[in-house]
Amino acid sequence: MPNNKTALVISAHAADFVWRCGGAIAKHQQLGYDVTVVCLSFGERGESARLWKQEGMTLEKVKSERRREAENAAKALELHDIQFLDLGDYPLRVDDDAKFKIVDIIRAVQPDFMMSHSKYDQYNTDHMYTTEVALEARMIAQAWGHNPGQKVLGAPQLYLFEPHQTEQMGWKPDVFLDITEVWDKKLAAIHCMEGQQHLWDYYTNVAENRANHFRRNSGGQSGGRPAKYAEGFQTIFPSCVDVL
Amino acid sequence: MPNNKTALVISAHAADFVWRCGGAIAKHQQLGYDVTVVCLSFGERGESARLWKQEGMTLEKVKSERRREAENAAKALELHDIQFLDLGDYPLRVDDDAKFKIVDIIRAVQPDFMMSHSKYDQYNTDHMYTTEVALEARMIAQAWGHNPGQKVLGAPQLYLFEPHQTEQMGWKPDVFLDITEVWDKKLAAIHCMEGQQHLWDYYTNVAENRANHFRRNSGGQSGGRPAKYAEGFQTIFPSCVDVL
Amino acid sequence: MPNNKTALVISAHAADFVWRCGGAIAKHQQLGYDVTVVCLSFGERGESARLWKQEGMTLEKVKSERRREAENAAKALELHDIQFLDLGDYPLRVDDDAKFKIVDIIRAVQPDFMMSHSKYDQYNTDHMYTTEVALEARMIAQAWGHNPGQKVLGAPQLYLFEPHQTEQMGWKPDVFLDITEVWDKKLAAIHCMEGQQHLWDYYTNVAENRANHFRRNSGGQSGGRPAKYAEGFQTIFPSCVDVL
Amino acid sequence: MPNNKTALVISAHAADFVWRCGGAIAKHQQLGYDVTVVCLSFGERGESARLWKQEGMTLEKVKSERRREAENAAKALELHDIQFLDLGDYPLRVDDDAKFKIVDIIRAVQPDFMMSHSKYDQYNTDHMYTTEVALEARMIAQAWGHNPGQKVLGAPQLYLFEPHQTEQMGWKPDVFLDITEVWDKKLAAIHCMEGQQHLWDYYTNVAENRANHFRRNSGGQSGGRPAKYAEGFQTIFPSCVDVL
Amino acid sequence: MPNNKTALVISAHAADFVWRCGGAIAKHQQLGYDVTVVCLSFGERGESARLWKQEGMTLEKVKSERRREAENAAKALELHDIQFLDLGDYPLRVDDDAKFKIVDIIRAVQPDFMMSHSKYDQYNTDHMYTTEVALEARMIAQAWGHNPGQKVLGAPQLYLFEPHQTEQMGWKPDVFLDITEVWDKKLAAIHCMEGQQHLWDYYTNVAENRANHFRRNSGGQSGGRPAKYAEGFQTIFPSCVDVL
Amino acid sequence: MPNNKTALVISAHAADFVWRCGGAIAKHQQLGYDVTVVCLSFGERGESARLWKQEGMTLEKVKSERRREAENAAKALELHDIQFLDLGDYPLRVDDDAKFKIVDIIRAVQPDFMMSHSKYDQYNTDHMYTTEVALEARMIAQAWGHNPGQKVLGAPQLYLFEPHQTEQMGWKPDVFLDITEVWDKKLAAIHCMEGQQHLWDYYTNVAENRANHFRRNSGGQSGGRPAKYAEGFQTIFPSCVDVL
């Protein structure tokens, strides 16, 4: 279906897409979008503490385990296209070859919108580096002179999804998405992240409280859509509309 | 038609609504909205230099002339509801009576969205004061205990329209509205502002360049809606959506 | 005990102190501090929607009901000094008499620290106005020439407690307080707020997730204090220390 | 001399102009400017701790003492026009009468530049309030309809002079003025402030270190003007030039 | 003429210097400055869409065409020194060799002021990267130990010229330059940019509206220099002056 | 003494640790901490102008001289562990090998707190680059999968020490440390920096004025700790406490 709407998520580590935009993925898949998730690394060094505490663990085992978890989560979200670039983490390093591979993916997907991390993250420099890469790759994908003849990219929004400890990063959501009807799928995806059980309740709380923000901003105490779970996003490009 | 969509513009001086959101007014009127504009003052002292340079000018004459211009502009925009609170300018002063009158208007209109000035304006303190008043009145209109029994306000967006010298005020648009099809009306309204001819070309330029931003953000060089005139707005409340 | 440590909370409406710093109050009471809470209004007009939806409600009944709730919450927190200035809400108005009364309270309490709202709040202008008042009253209380002979105030920290929708207000916590051992008291106080049941779970989620931040910032995955409930605060004055 | 260049300093309390722009005053007087300083209050309640610690002190005695000090400082700076509006301090209150008096002064002086406090000051709300007043009065003085027939004000820069604890207030200097040749006068003026001896060395240090900034920004280690004392200022309006 | 004043513009792509500071270049050339423009790339991949849409286009042809256009524009501005470093675009990459070449140019020119792009640009990461490079090269050029014996750089201002969509980049001009008398030259240079005709009117509008800002900030409605075309710049180093 | 408290300072150039946190080092050494200072470079090219002005100077001589000065300063501060990575300056370059060496040091030290430069520095890009490196190395040191089996890092604060021209860098101190009792040591260390005598008085002034801030924020005119010398620091991670 070449006319399908599409979306592209660029995730520094294998699990980020689950906590931060699993609901958006499931909802848009359900709406008929083809969503692609690119995991630049598995989070094998820096986000797999539970695995490393096990006897005899190796880097390959961790990566394979993290991949399995991410693939399971993708299934739970009914996400059919997840790609692993295996670029290493802590620190993540994206050389020009890897960057052009990301550009290729962007052009192949031709996303209606993109998603990535917050602009700043003093706790996790991989995260902010991923956003830098996403912006640069988006720009290259728009260039008529990059692989001339290919279809260039339009101007999709880049949504910055929710970081951990939002206020420390100066992240400010300006869009809330109602994910009530796909919450079961997101929760199932969360439960695939066996190595990070300490975050299951955390991101359930986040979803409940973002729904409170949804209700308050869509009508306040005099009504408001009764969303029960929501996700927040920060846009970095303005929107273009016909009606306010 | 009680079910009509409505909008409310709170304008510090009589002409502000023309330059800053005349296109949005005309477009939404055309879309079937009932738009209300409230002018807190006529801009009689501070924004009528051309009139004051005429022999024998009085405050009443200036106010009456400014009112005439604003009413003509309203007609050009096919705006049917414009109200003048005559609270004085340079400085504008809104006491509690005036504030409650604004609350009454908000509740009567029940706007789907509101508009007012930028948060900061070191050139024109009336402008930033108007935004403070708009926020406070919006809050009071939401209170169940203010004139109990009246229909309380929901949670309409407050769009901050474009100030003069945007960067000095730290104003950043995140929504561009295509006003190409109502540009003739906006231009006609602009031409009603006889006392401020030095701004006619200025705001034509603004509209043309905001359309460039519209095109660039809606598809860039690979397409993009061919808007020829646009207006920019800054939101201060997040939006709540079902699809990104 | 004249040598007791003391703290002063300035709350725009009767319930704010519960959601935003109930844990800090209970914990410091338990530590032997004498905490004073000043409620500038009852939130009778703007934060009592549930009551106003009842038949035959009057302003006095709402105020009395809100007072009762706040006093019950105070008891639950083992807070012995709660004062109601009854200055009205939506909008709150603090004239010079009221301001000097607040100064009198500050001087009487001589707080080791103070607490109030965030600097900015586009949803609730009473909140940011309260912080302006708190800063001005703190300054007057420090003046040797205000009621000469009285003991002037030192330089207590003003902690800004957590607003609703933190990111919208630009509020950024730089101190997390472990309230695990007094959580039962805070939860009991929350349950006294019968008119705002929609917020009970919300602020439980907040407390749980702030504890996650506490753990992460006090040692991360390699340890970290196992706090289960926490509150966050933003300081606006630097601290003075002997050891980092 | 109607063609003289002029400058206007609006100072919240009697001593502020000495510490914060005494060098600029002396230098511009020496250059032939007519500088006017308006002290909105004497700082009698809040900035006269040393006096209030004396036996039998009264408000009038403090004011008279502070006035004497300020007049002496003015003499030391060879400043001939200092005006005291006696509006009270901690808190300073400027009603409309007082505001229009300030407008009258601005129009009489027709300053080539103005000076006042920083935009924000959490320690001293009188300071930031003075800047609000200065901006509003500047705007009114520009209005053709305010006292029609009077000469309206042009568009003088408003320089924000250095607050105490610059970083806390978010104050950022973008202009450094070399005051080396008038330093003796500024120091003499500083020594007139008998009630605030704890600040003499402080502002000497400031002047020395701002001179370091002058040297570094005017040529660095490869040269740079050898200024020994300087003052820093923040502009809030852009400048208009013919050569960069 | 070794004593001539000089200026240096560092431009990411071949055309940037025309739109963003063509007036400043022409004006300073006319004032007797020797201006040097360094184009790090030709914008061959990312800013030549019109060319790439032609049959049989190659990278070399695009670069040669872009070079021709830029050289023509330089002539129109009476700019005699334009250098092309041909470092590639989308993405631009400056390795240490290239960086030291830029340092060599800075030291050879010994500019009285420098110019480059805005600090942030989410649309065009080449732009913000160029500013990073400019700051680093400026610093190296100031180092006595870099190529000892060469004349080190002083402390020239770095003016950030106007980006496209200023507010999105957080760019705020604090200097406006009147370019009325060289406007014909800038317009002629603009017309050399045959591949970007969609921007001709855009930057004419910008120049007209910046002139409005010039007029308003140099005297407002009571006078003000009647500039008809202007350019805006943001400084990032403070200035050092003898008179305000 | 494995149980000793420890601290780690990452300094771009050999002298930075003296001016910016010499007091903190001496004080914590005196309190029994083991402080480690890592100098990434000697500042041989960019911060040794006085040496380069001498006849016959070579890079090796400069480095050896700068090393001698830094070691002498360390002795004056009673600092026993200073390490020189000799990575070059103007520009400083940290490749992955060097980065992992820094990670090794962090893990070996297991600091209770870390220190480095301000986030932004347009005058000195080496400084802000060092802070980026410090954040990335801190993150890698926390990763269980980096050199598995080693003791991972907890979550130490990163204090940003005082840059030159604080306001230009947007640096804002939120902690002041009383260094009165170790001032003699810091002054002695300062005097070891023979090549930068122009800064001796500058940083003495800074220490005196920061002490004024200490006094004002620890009690103001009604008391306040009588600190005579202090240093300021900006935290970038929140703190976790049991009492406010």
CSV table of C-alpha atoms in Angstrom, one decimal, chain B residues 36-122:
chain,number,residue,atom,x,y,z
B,36,THR,CA,-16.1,38.5,18.9
B,37,VAL,CA,-13.5,41.2,19.2
B,38,VAL,CA,-13.1,43.2,22.4
B,39,CYS,CA,-11.1,46.4,22.2
B,40,LEU,CA,-10.1,47.4,25.7
B,41,SER,CA,-9.2,50.9,24.5
B,42,PHE,CA,-9.2,52.9,21.3
B,43,GLY,CA,-5.4,53.4,21.4
B,44,GLU,CA,-6.4,57.1,21.5
B,45,ARG,CA,-3.4,58.5,23.3
B,46,GLY,CA,-0.6,56.2,22.2
B,47,GLU,CA,-1.5,54.9,18.8
B,48,SER,CA,-3.0,57.9,17.0
B,49,ALA,CA,0.0,60.1,16.3
B,50,ARG,CA,-1.3,61.1,12.9
B,51,LEU,CA,-4.5,62.4,14.4
B,52,TRP,CA,-2.9,64.3,17.2
B,53,LYS,CA,-0.7,66.2,14.7
B,54,GLN,CA,-3.9,67.8,13.3
B,55,GLU,CA,-5.0,71.2,14.6
B,56,GLY,CA,-7.8,71.2,17.2
B,57,MET,CA,-7.8,67.6,18.0
B,58,THR,CA,-9.5,66.4,21.2
B,59,LEU,CA,-9.5,63.0,23.0
B,60,GLU,CA,-13.2,62.5,22.1
B,61,LYS,CA,-12.5,63.2,18.4
B,62,VAL,CA,-9.6,60.7,18.4
B,63,LYS,CA,-11.7,58.1,20.1
B,64,SER,CA,-14.5,58.5,17.7
B,65,GLU,CA,-12.2,58.4,14.7
B,66,ARG,CA,-10.5,55.3,15.9
B,67,ARG,CA,-13.8,53.7,16.6
B,68,ARG,CA,-15.0,54.5,13.1
B,69,GLU,CA,-11.8,52.9,11.6
B,70,ALA,CA,-12.1,49.8,13.7
B,71,GLU,CA,-15.8,49.4,12.8
B,72,ASN,CA,-14.9,49.7,9.1
B,73,ALA,CA,-12.2,47.2,9.5
B,74,ALA,CA,-14.6,44.8,11.2
B,75,LYS,CA,-17.0,45.2,8.3
B,76,ALA,CA,-14.2,44.4,5.8
B,77,LEU,CA,-13.5,41.2,7.8
B,78,GLU,CA,-17.2,40.4,7.9
B,79,LEU,CA,-16.9,40.5,11.6
B,80,HIS,CA,-20.3,41.2,13.3
B,81,ASP,CA,-19.5,41.6,16.9
B,82,ILE,CA,-16.9,44.2,18.0
B,83,GLN,CA,-17.1,45.7,21.5
B,84,PHE,CA,-15.3,48.7,22.9
B,85,LEU,CA,-14.7,48.9,26.6
B,86,ASP,CA,-13.1,52.3,26.5
B,87,LEU,CA,-10.8,51.7,29.5
B,88,GLY,CA,-8.1,54.2,28.4
B,89,ASP,CA,-4.6,53.6,27.0
B,90,TYR,CA,-1.0,54.5,27.7
B,91,PRO,CA,-1.6,53.3,30.4
B,92,LEU,CA,-4.4,50.9,30.0
B,93,ARG,CA,-6.1,50.2,33.4
B,94,VAL,CA,-8.4,47.3,34.1
B,95,ASP,CA,-10.1,47.5,37.5
B,96,ASP,CA,-12.2,44.7,38.9
B,97,ASP,CA,-15.4,46.0,37.4
B,98,ALA,CA,-13.9,46.0,34.0
B,99,LYS,CA,-12.3,42.6,34.6
B,100,PHE,CA,-15.7,41.1,35.5
B,101,LYS,CA,-17.2,42.6,32.4
B,102,ILE,CA,-14.6,40.8,30.4
B,103,VAL,CA,-15.4,37.6,32.2
B,104,ASP,CA,-19.1,38.1,31.4
B,105,ILE,CA,-18.2,38.4,27.7
B,106,ILE,CA,-16.1,35.3,27.8
B,107,ARG,CA,-18.9,33.3,29.3
B,108,ALA,CA,-21.5,34.7,26.9
B,109,VAL,CA,-19.2,33.8,23.9
B,110,GLN,CA,-18.0,30.5,25.2
B,111,PRO,CA,-15.1,30.7,22.7
B,112,ASP,CA,-13.6,27.6,21.1
B,113,PHE,CA,-10.4,29.6,21.1
B,114,MET,CA,-9.2,33.0,22.4
B,115,MET,CA,-6.5,35.4,21.1
B,116,SER,CA,-4.4,38.1,22.7
B,117,HIS,CA,-1.0,39.7,22.8
B,118,SER,CA,2.5,38.4,23.5
B,119,LYS,CA,3.7,37.6,27.0
B,120,TYR,CA,6.3,40.3,27.0
B,121,ASP,CA,6.5,43.7,25.3
B,122,GLN,CA,9.1,46.2,26.5
